[in-house]
PDB file of C-alpha atoms and ligand atoms in Angstrom:
ATOM      1  CA  UNK A 149     -40.612  -0.197 -69.450  1.00  0.00           C
ATOM      2  CA  UNK A 150     -39.745  -1.771 -72.768  1.00  0.00           C
ATOM      3  CA  UNK A 151     -37.321  -0.050 -75.137  1.00  0.00           C
ATOM      4  CA  UNK A 152     -38.806  -1.336 -78.382  1.00  0.00           C
ATOM      5  CA  UNK A 153     -36.157   0.215 -80.636  1.00  0.00           C
ATOM      6  CA  UNK A 154     -32.507   0.604 -79.730  1.00  0.00           C
ATOM      7  CA  UNK A 155     -29.150  -0.043 -81.341  1.00  0.00           C
ATOM      8  CA  UNK A 156     -27.396  -1.254 -78.231  1.00  0.00           C
ATOM      9  CA  UNK A 157     -25.121  -3.427 -80.389  1.00  0.00           C
ATOM     10  CA  UNK A 158     -23.783  -0.209 -81.996  1.00  0.00           C
ATOM     11  CA  UNK A 159     -20.041   0.243 -81.641  1.00  0.00           C
ATOM     12  CA  UNK A 160     -20.645   3.435 -79.655  1.00  0.00           C
ATOM     13  CA  UNK A 161     -21.477   1.053 -76.771  1.00  0.00           C
ATOM     14  CA  UNK A 162     -18.495  -1.274 -77.223  1.00  0.00           C
ATOM     15  CA  UNK A 163     -16.563   0.408 -74.413  1.00  0.00           C
ATOM     16  CA  UNK A 164     -19.226   0.222 -71.712  1.00  0.00           C
ATOM     17  CA  UNK A 165     -22.098  -2.018 -72.841  1.00  0.00           C
ATOM     18  CA  UNK A 166     -22.264  -3.933 -69.555  1.00  0.00           C
ATOM     19  CA  UNK A 167     -22.774  -0.677 -67.662  1.00  0.00           C
ATOM     20  CA  UNK A 168     -25.340   0.600 -70.196  1.00  0.00           C
ATOM     21  CA  UNK A 169     -27.418  -2.561 -69.893  1.00  0.00           C
ATOM     22  CA  UNK A 170     -27.099  -2.522 -66.088  1.00  0.00           C
ATOM     23  CA  UNK A 171     -28.290   1.116 -65.958  1.00  0.00           C
ATOM     24  CA  UNK A 172     -31.258   0.203 -68.154  1.00  0.00           C
ATOM     25  CA  UNK A 173     -32.281  -2.629 -65.839  1.00  0.00           C
ATOM     26  CA  UNK A 174     -31.807  -0.382 -62.770  1.00  0.00           C
ATOM     27  CA  UNK A 175     -34.069   2.219 -64.412  1.00  0.00           C
ATOM     28  CA  UNK A 176     -36.826  -0.377 -64.843  1.00  0.00           C
ATOM     29  CA  UNK A 177     -36.263  -1.347 -68.483  1.00  0.00           C
ATOM     30  CA  UNK A 178     -37.427  -4.964 -68.511  1.00  0.00           C
ATOM     31  CA  UNK A 179     -36.869  -5.671 -72.213  1.00  0.00           C
ATOM     32  CA  UNK A 180     -34.995  -4.134 -75.139  1.00  0.00           C
ATOM     33  CA  UNK A 181     -35.076  -4.828 -78.863  1.00  0.00           C
ATOM     34  CA  UNK A 182     -31.881  -4.016 -80.738  1.00  0.00           C
ATOM     35  CA  UNK A 183     -32.449  -3.323 -84.410  1.00  0.00           C
ATOM     36  CA  UNK A 184     -30.316  -4.384 -87.390  1.00  0.00           C
ATOM     37  CA  UNK A 185     -29.647  -1.994 -90.272  1.00  0.00           C
ATOM     38  CA  UNK A 186     -28.307  -4.444 -92.853  1.00  0.00           C
ATOM     39  CA  UNK A 187     -27.476  -8.153 -92.993  1.00  0.00           C
ATOM     40  CA  UNK A 188     -24.006  -7.820 -91.451  1.00  0.00           C
ATOM     41  CA  UNK A 189     -25.275  -5.417 -88.778  1.00  0.00           C
ATOM     42  CA  UNK A 190     -28.136  -7.815 -88.002  1.00  0.00           C
ATOM     43  CA  UNK A 191     -25.648 -10.657 -87.524  1.00  0.00           C
ATOM     44  CA  UNK A 192     -23.643  -8.444 -85.202  1.00  0.00           C
ATOM     45  CA  UNK A 193     -26.838  -7.560 -83.289  1.00  0.00           C
ATOM     46  CA  UNK A 194     -27.619 -11.248 -82.739  1.00  0.00           C
ATOM     47  CA  UNK A 195     -24.118 -12.059 -81.508  1.00  0.00           C
ATOM     48  CA  UNK A 196     -23.907  -9.108 -79.132  1.00  0.00           C
ATOM     49  CA  UNK A 197     -27.468  -9.361 -77.800  1.00  0.00           C
ATOM     50  CA  UNK A 198     -27.433 -13.049 -76.930  1.00  0.00           C
ATOM     51  CA  UNK A 199     -25.475 -12.994 -73.637  1.00  0.00           C
ATOM     52  CA  UNK A 200     -27.671 -10.117 -72.409  1.00  0.00           C
ATOM     53  CA  UNK A 201     -30.894 -11.858 -73.493  1.00  0.00           C
ATOM     54  CA  UNK A 202     -31.812  -8.786 -75.513  1.00  0.00           C
ATOM     55  CA  UNK A 203     -34.262  -9.304 -78.392  1.00  0.00           C
ATOM     56  CA  UNK A 204     -33.297  -8.566 -81.992  1.00  0.00           C
ATOM     57  CA  UNK A 205     -34.911  -7.375 -85.224  1.00  0.00           C
ATOM     58  CA  UNK A 206     -33.102  -8.284 -88.448  1.00  0.00           C
ATOM     59  CA  UNK A 207     -33.505  -6.115 -91.494  1.00  0.00           C
ATOM     60  CA  UNK A 208     -32.219  -3.671 -94.064  1.00  0.00           C
ATOM     61  CA  UNK A 209     -32.577   0.043 -93.354  1.00  0.00           C
ATOM     62  CA  UNK A 210     -33.630   2.242 -96.304  1.00  0.00           C
ATOM     63  CA  UNK A 211     -30.247   3.980 -96.095  1.00  0.00           C
ATOM     64  CA  UNK A 212     -28.589   0.612 -96.832  1.00  0.00           C
ATOM     65  CA  UNK A 213     -31.011  -0.484 -99.562  1.00  0.00           C
ATOM     66  CA  UNK A 214     -28.560   0.436-102.333  1.00  0.00           C
ATOM     67  CA  UNK A 215     -26.042  -2.078-100.961  1.00  0.00           C
ATOM     68  CA  UNK A 216     -28.489  -4.963-100.496  1.00  0.00           C
ATOM     69  CA  UNK A 217     -27.521  -8.014-102.519  1.00  0.00           C
ATOM     70  CA  UNK A 218     -30.080  -9.879-104.643  1.00  0.00           C
ATOM     71  CA  UNK A 219     -29.831 -12.616-101.996  1.00  0.00           C
ATOM     72  CA  UNK A 220     -30.526 -10.246 -99.104  1.00  0.00           C
ATOM     73  CA  UNK A 221     -33.894 -11.759 -98.254  1.00  0.00           C
ATOM     74  CA  UNK A 222     -32.437 -15.262 -98.238  1.00  0.00           C
ATOM     75  CA  UNK A 223     -29.670 -13.964 -95.982  1.00  0.00           C
ATOM     76  CA  UNK A 224     -32.224 -12.414 -93.616  1.00  0.00           C
ATOM     77  CA  UNK A 225     -34.323 -15.550 -93.673  1.00  0.00           C
ATOM     78  CA  UNK A 226     -31.283 -17.560 -92.588  1.00  0.00           C
ATOM     79  CA  UNK A 227     -31.034 -15.377 -89.453  1.00  0.00           C
ATOM     80  CA  UNK A 228     -34.614 -15.876 -88.298  1.00  0.00           C
ATOM     81  CA  UNK A 229     -33.891 -18.978 -86.239  1.00  0.00           C
ATOM     82  CA  UNK A 230     -31.014 -17.336 -84.386  1.00  0.00           C
ATOM     83  CA  UNK A 231     -31.467 -16.726 -80.661  1.00  0.00           C
ATOM     84  CA  UNK A 232     -33.475 -13.626 -79.780  1.00  0.00           C
ATOM     85  CA  UNK A 233     -34.780 -12.769 -83.253  1.00  0.00           C
ATOM     86  CA  UNK A 234     -38.386 -11.606 -82.937  1.00  0.00           C
ATOM     87  CA  UNK A 235     -39.008  -9.151 -85.799  1.00  0.00           C
ATOM     88  CA  UNK A 236     -38.087  -7.966 -89.287  1.00  0.00           C
ATOM     89  CA  UNK A 237     -36.644  -4.457 -89.651  1.00  0.00           C
ATOM     90  CA  UNK A 238     -35.863  -1.788 -89.678  1.00  0.00           C
ATOM     91  CA  UNK A 239     -37.156  -1.261 -93.185  1.00  0.00           C
ATOM     92  CA  UNK A 240     -38.998   1.550 -94.867  1.00  0.00           C
ATOM     93  CA  UNK A 241     -38.601   4.725 -96.879  1.00  0.00           C
ATOM     94  CA  UNK A 242     -36.438   7.718 -95.991  1.00  0.00           C
ATOM     95  CA  UNK A 243     -36.831  10.571 -98.477  1.00  0.00           C
ATOM     96  CA  UNK A 244     -35.319  13.070 -96.034  1.00  0.00           C
ATOM     97  CA  UNK A 245     -31.793  11.747 -96.499  1.00  0.00           C
ATOM     98  CA  UNK A 246     -32.300   9.766 -99.738  1.00  0.00           C
ATOM     99  CA  UNK A 247     -29.118   7.802 -99.019  1.00  0.00           C
ATOM    100  CA  UNK A 248     -30.401   5.086-101.387  1.00  0.00           C
ATOM    101  CA  UNK A 249     -32.335   5.567-104.642  1.00  0.00           C
ATOM    102  CA  UNK A 250     -36.051   5.565-103.927  1.00  0.00           C
ATOM    103  CA  UNK A 251     -36.674   2.568-106.206  1.00  0.00           C
ATOM    104  CA  UNK A 252     -34.112   0.542-104.245  1.00  0.00           C
ATOM    105  CA  UNK A 253     -35.697   1.563-100.941  1.00  0.00           C
ATOM    106  CA  UNK A 254     -39.134   0.504-102.218  1.00  0.00           C
ATOM    107  CA  UNK A 255     -37.918  -2.827-103.572  1.00  0.00           C
ATOM    108  CA  UNK A 256     -36.159  -3.803-100.348  1.00  0.00           C
ATOM    109  CA  UNK A 257     -39.159  -2.677 -98.301  1.00  0.00           C
ATOM    110  CA  UNK A 258     -41.539  -4.825-100.338  1.00  0.00           C
ATOM    111  CA  UNK A 259     -39.373  -7.934-100.055  1.00  0.00           C
ATOM    112  CA  UNK A 260     -39.081  -7.528 -96.286  1.00  0.00           C
ATOM    113  CA  UNK A 261     -42.849  -7.097 -95.866  1.00  0.00           C
ATOM    114  CA  UNK A 262     -43.346 -10.251 -97.945  1.00  0.00           C
ATOM    115  CA  UNK A 263     -40.849 -12.145 -95.789  1.00  0.00           C
ATOM    116  CA  UNK A 264     -42.649 -11.013 -92.632  1.00  0.00           C
ATOM    117  CA  UNK A 265     -45.982 -12.011 -94.155  1.00  0.00           C
ATOM    118  CA  UNK A 266     -44.639 -15.456 -94.951  1.00  0.00           C
ATOM    119  CA  UNK A 267     -43.034 -16.122 -91.558  1.00  0.00           C
ATOM    120  CA  UNK A 268     -45.576 -14.291 -89.385  1.00  0.00           C
ATOM    121  CA  UNK A 269     -43.158 -11.891 -87.672  1.00  0.00           C
ATOM    122  CA  UNK A 270     -43.887  -8.233 -86.851  1.00  0.00           C
ATOM    123  CA  UNK A 271     -42.245  -5.476 -88.901  1.00  0.00           C
ATOM    124  CA  UNK A 272     -40.313  -2.445 -87.615  1.00  0.00           C
ATOM    125  CA  UNK A 273     -40.838   0.405 -90.069  1.00  0.00           C
ATOM    126  CA  UNK A 274     -38.615   3.444 -90.533  1.00  0.00           C
ATOM    127  CA  UNK A 275     -40.468   6.206 -92.341  1.00  0.00           C
ATOM    128  CA  UNK A 276     -39.392   9.781 -93.012  1.00  0.00           C
ATOM    129  CA  UNK A 277     -40.869  12.299 -95.462  1.00  0.00           C
ATOM    130  CA  UNK A 278     -42.331   9.567 -97.687  1.00  0.00           C
ATOM    131  CA  UNK A 279     -45.881   9.248 -96.371  1.00  0.00           C
ATOM    132  CA  UNK A 280     -47.760   8.874 -99.679  1.00  0.00           C
ATOM    133  CA  UNK A 281     -45.384   6.324-101.200  1.00  0.00           C
ATOM    134  CA  UNK A 282     -45.107   4.408 -97.924  1.00  0.00           C
ATOM    135  CA  UNK A 283     -48.900   4.104 -97.619  1.00  0.00           C
ATOM    136  CA  UNK A 284     -49.184   3.118-101.285  1.00  0.00           C
ATOM    137  CA  UNK A 285     -46.795   0.203-100.713  1.00  0.00           C
ATOM    138  CA  UNK A 286     -48.616  -0.812 -97.524  1.00  0.00           C
ATOM    139  CA  UNK A 287     -51.933  -0.821 -99.400  1.00  0.00           C
ATOM    140  CA  UNK A 288     -50.464  -3.398-101.781  1.00  0.00           C
ATOM    141  CA  UNK A 289     -48.348  -5.494 -99.446  1.00  0.00           C
ATOM    142  CA  UNK A 290     -49.866  -5.251 -95.953  1.00  0.00           C
ATOM    143  CA  UNK A 291     -52.419  -7.752 -94.649  1.00  0.00           C
ATOM    144  CA  UNK A 292     -54.888  -7.461 -91.771  1.00  0.00           C
ATOM    145  CA  UNK A 293     -53.286 -10.221 -89.733  1.00  0.00           C
ATOM    146  CA  UNK A 294     -49.837  -8.601 -89.799  1.00  0.00           C
ATOM    147  CA  UNK A 295     -48.293  -6.704 -86.861  1.00  0.00           C
ATOM    148  CA  UNK A 296     -45.989  -3.709 -87.157  1.00  0.00           C
ATOM    149  CA  UNK A 297     -44.750  -0.420 -85.739  1.00  0.00           C
ATOM    150  CA  UNK A 298     -43.831   2.899 -87.315  1.00  0.00           C
ATOM    151  CA  UNK A 299     -40.775   3.582 -85.185  1.00  0.00           C
ATOM    152  CA  UNK A 300     -39.708   7.107 -84.218  1.00  0.00           C
ATOM    153  CA  UNK A 301     -43.103   8.412 -85.237  1.00  0.00           C
ATOM    154  CA  UNK A 302     -42.832  12.176 -85.706  1.00  0.00           C
ATOM    155  CA  UNK A 303     -45.805  12.794 -87.975  1.00  0.00           C
ATOM    156  CA  UNK A 304     -49.092  14.635 -87.815  1.00  0.00           C
ATOM    157  CA  UNK A 305     -52.365  13.649 -86.197  1.00  0.00           C
ATOM    158  CA  UNK A 306     -53.723  12.802 -89.662  1.00  0.00           C
ATOM    159  CA  UNK A 307     -50.780  10.463 -90.337  1.00  0.00           C
ATOM    160  CA  UNK A 308     -51.283   8.814 -86.950  1.00  0.00           C
ATOM    161  CA  UNK A 309     -54.943   8.258 -87.818  1.00  0.00           C
ATOM    162  CA  UNK A 310     -53.971   6.572 -91.093  1.00  0.00           C
ATOM    163  CA  UNK A 311     -51.274   4.347 -89.584  1.00  0.00           C
ATOM    164  CA  UNK A 312     -53.529   3.246 -86.730  1.00  0.00           C
ATOM    165  CA  UNK A 313     -56.937   3.350 -88.385  1.00  0.00           C
ATOM    166  CA  UNK A 314     -56.118   1.959 -91.813  1.00  0.00           C
ATOM    167  CA  UNK A 315     -53.193  -0.376 -91.106  1.00  0.00           C
ATOM    168  CA  UNK A 316     -53.604  -1.117 -87.370  1.00  0.00           C
ATOM    169  CA  UNK A 317     -49.941  -0.212 -86.830  1.00  0.00           C
ATOM    170  CA  UNK A 318     -48.373   0.822 -83.540  1.00  0.00           C
ATOM    171  CA  UNK A 319     -46.455   4.097 -83.216  1.00  0.00           C
ATOM    172  CA  UNK A 320     -42.997   4.110 -81.606  1.00  0.00           C
ATOM    173  CA  UNK A 321     -42.540   7.213 -79.445  1.00  0.00           C
ATOM    174  CA  UNK A 322     -38.988   8.324 -78.694  1.00  0.00           C
ATOM    175  CA  UNK A 323     -37.006  11.305 -77.474  1.00  0.00           C
ATOM    176  CA  UNK A 324     -38.324  13.699 -80.117  1.00  0.00           C
ATOM    177  CA  UNK A 325     -41.526  13.889 -78.025  1.00  0.00           C
ATOM    178  CA  UNK A 326     -39.573  15.921 -75.451  1.00  0.00           C
ATOM    179  CA  UNK A 327     -38.043  18.404 -77.923  1.00  0.00           C
ATOM    180  CA  UNK A 328     -39.298  21.994 -77.612  1.00  0.00           C
ATOM    181  CA  UNK A 329     -40.238  22.250 -81.306  1.00  0.00           C
ATOM    182  CA  UNK A 330     -42.289  19.005 -81.384  1.00  0.00           C
ATOM    183  CA  UNK A 331     -45.685  20.483 -80.558  1.00  0.00           C
ATOM    184  CA  UNK A 332     -47.266  18.877 -83.655  1.00  0.00           C
ATOM    185  CA  UNK A 333     -46.087  15.450 -82.538  1.00  0.00           C
ATOM    186  CA  UNK A 334     -47.386  16.050 -79.011  1.00  0.00           C
ATOM    187  CA  UNK A 335     -50.817  16.965 -80.424  1.00  0.00           C
ATOM    188  CA  UNK A 336     -50.797  13.828 -82.599  1.00  0.00           C
ATOM    189  CA  UNK A 337     -49.934  11.621 -79.640  1.00  0.00           C
ATOM    190  CA  UNK A 338     -52.648  13.133 -77.445  1.00  0.00           C
ATOM    191  CA  UNK A 339     -55.203  12.590 -80.179  1.00  0.00           C
ATOM    192  CA  UNK A 340     -54.021   9.015 -80.776  1.00  0.00           C
ATOM    193  CA  UNK A 341     -54.269   8.086 -77.089  1.00  0.00           C
ATOM    194  CA  UNK A 342     -52.315   5.270 -75.421  1.00  0.00           C
ATOM    195  CA  UNK A 343     -53.916   2.310 -77.215  1.00  0.00           C
ATOM    196  CA  UNK A 344     -51.289   1.885 -79.960  1.00  0.00           C
ATOM    197  CA  UNK A 345     -48.221   3.602 -78.536  1.00  0.00           C
ATOM    198  CA  UNK A 346     -44.931   1.946 -77.584  1.00  0.00           C
ATOM    199  CA  UNK A 347     -41.790   3.493 -76.068  1.00  0.00           C
ATOM    200  CA  UNK A 348     -38.379   3.550 -77.708  1.00  0.00           C
ATOM    201  CA  UNK A 349     -35.028   5.343 -77.561  1.00  0.00           C
ATOM    202  CA  UNK A 350     -33.453   4.705 -81.013  1.00  0.00           C
ATOM    203  CA  UNK A 351     -30.207   5.001 -79.041  1.00  0.00           C
ATOM    204  CA  UNK A 352     -27.426   6.020 -79.516  1.00  0.00           C
ATOM    205  CA  UNK A 353     -29.352   8.706 -81.430  1.00  0.00           C
ATOM    206  CA  UNK A 354     -32.054  11.214 -80.381  1.00  0.00           C
ATOM    207  CA  UNK A 355     -31.556  11.461 -76.627  1.00  0.00           C
ATOM    208  CA  UNK A 356     -34.585  12.999 -74.890  1.00  0.00           C
ATOM    209  CA  UNK A 357     -34.550  16.225 -72.903  1.00  0.00           C
ATOM    210  CA  UNK A 358     -32.801  16.637 -70.382  1.00  0.00           C
ATOM    211  CA  UNK A 359     -30.128  14.408 -71.964  1.00  0.00           C
ATOM    212  CA  UNK A 360     -30.396  15.950 -75.417  1.00  0.00           C
ATOM    213  CA  UNK A 361     -27.087  16.080 -77.260  1.00  0.00           C
ATOM    214  CA  UNK A 362     -25.594  13.229 -75.231  1.00  0.00           C
ATOM    215  CA  UNK A 363     -25.227   9.644 -76.402  1.00  0.00           C
ATOM    216  CA  UNK A 364     -28.692   8.156 -75.884  1.00  0.00           C
ATOM    217  CA  UNK A 365     -29.099   4.837 -74.035  1.00  0.00           C
ATOM    218  CA  UNK A 366     -32.022   2.577 -73.046  1.00  0.00           C
ATOM    219  CA  UNK A 367     -32.290   3.923 -69.466  1.00  0.00           C
ATOM    220  CA  UNK A 368     -33.210   7.337 -70.926  1.00  0.00           C
ATOM    221  CA  UNK A 369     -36.535   5.889 -72.114  1.00  0.00           C
ATOM    222  CA  UNK A 370     -37.767   6.898 -68.641  1.00  0.00           C
ATOM    223  CA  UNK A 371     -37.674  10.576 -69.688  1.00  0.00           C
ATOM    224  CA  UNK A 372     -39.857   9.884 -72.700  1.00  0.00           C
ATOM    225  CA  UNK A 373     -42.230   7.800 -70.576  1.00  0.00           C
ATOM    226  CA  UNK A 374     -42.553  10.679 -68.100  1.00  0.00           C
ATOM    227  CA  UNK A 375     -43.363  13.148 -70.887  1.00  0.00           C
ATOM    228  CA  UNK A 376     -45.857  10.786 -72.478  1.00  0.00           C
ATOM    229  CA  UNK A 377     -47.647  10.173 -69.180  1.00  0.00           C
ATOM    230  CA  UNK A 378     -47.843  13.912 -68.536  1.00  0.00           C
ATOM    231  CA  UNK A 379     -49.287  14.585 -72.010  1.00  0.00           C
ATOM    232  CA  UNK A 380     -51.865  11.812 -71.746  1.00  0.00           C
ATOM    233  CA  UNK A 381     -52.787  12.687 -68.150  1.00  0.00           C
ATOM    234  CA  UNK A 382     -51.836   9.213 -66.943  1.00  0.00           C
ATOM    235  CA  UNK A 383     -49.999   8.135 -63.792  1.00  0.00           C
ATOM    236  CA  UNK A 384     -46.539   6.754 -64.614  1.00  0.00           C
ATOM    237  CA  UNK A 385     -47.455   3.237 -63.502  1.00  0.00           C
ATOM    238  CA  UNK A 386     -50.517   3.233 -65.747  1.00  0.00           C
ATOM    239  CA  UNK A 387     -48.618   4.651 -68.727  1.00  0.00           C
ATOM    240  CA  UNK A 388     -45.867   2.057 -68.350  1.00  0.00           C
ATOM    241  CA  UNK A 389     -48.370  -0.780 -67.946  1.00  0.00           C
ATOM    242  CA  UNK A 390     -50.253   0.327 -71.070  1.00  0.00           C
ATOM    243  CA  UNK A 391     -47.170   0.725 -73.275  1.00  0.00           C
ATOM    244  CA  UNK A 392     -45.663  -2.549 -71.967  1.00  0.00           C
ATOM    245  CA  UNK A 393     -48.874  -4.360 -72.830  1.00  0.00           C
ATOM    246  CA  UNK A 394     -48.822  -2.862 -76.336  1.00  0.00           C
ATOM    247  CA  UNK A 395     -45.190  -3.892 -76.863  1.00  0.00           C
ATOM    248  CA  UNK A 396     -45.895  -7.441 -75.669  1.00  0.00           C
ATOM    249  CA  UNK A 397     -48.817  -7.762 -78.057  1.00  0.00           C
ATOM    250  CA  UNK A 398     -46.905  -6.249 -80.955  1.00  0.00           C
ATOM    251  CA  UNK A 399     -43.758  -8.362 -80.544  1.00  0.00           C
ATOM    252  CA  UNK A 400     -45.276 -11.420 -78.854  1.00  0.00           C
ATOM    253  CA  UNK A 401     -42.812 -10.992 -75.969  1.00  0.00           C
TER     254      UNK A 401
HETATM  255 ZN1  LIG B 669     -34.985   4.338 -87.946  1.00  0.00          ZN
HETATM  256 ZN1  LIG B 670     -33.206   2.676 -85.558  1.00  0.00          ZN
END
């Protein structure tokens, strides 16, 4: 299994990161991508991930957009040659929390898409409650040859159709899939089928059932994989092979 979106460099893992990574490998997690949330956090991700040979995405989260300097893209660009860096993100729009002004979120999103376009790296998108504006920006900035994922996808079947059908994006499926109240998401995932789905934890957040409420960690991706296989009527081995293949294509692993 590949955990395509974690924050294993987060300080919540500082006390026991060796054990967390060991448990992930014991559970069959063959690759992890730890995701930066601003320039400093991306630098920290690179430094912490390197000895574990964990891959890294560097980017500016919409929550942090208000703090991004005018040189932020140059600062991100300077990180792209660092060991393990394979993607740009996470970047996007979050109108649920609105921690940054929407104009700032949009501006930082556009510059990161343009950077990815220029350097040919995939993009990790964070999207919440901003579907129309997010698609409007993609229609202007996205190009057919680009690769990307809408991480922690929790939307409707219609949104899944747009992300996959119009933009050829992958959908990152995490612990929310296992939550009792996520029937809409489960329907969307069944309709989408396995062709564009990848697994993720978003740890330390959003632990899947039966670990809900605990600190999430990459080994828990197995619970989401089990639920996804059950929903899609696939044997675990087949589900894992399919989502691994998608992740390898998406991130060129
Ligand atoms: Zn996110
Ligand atoms: Zn994240």
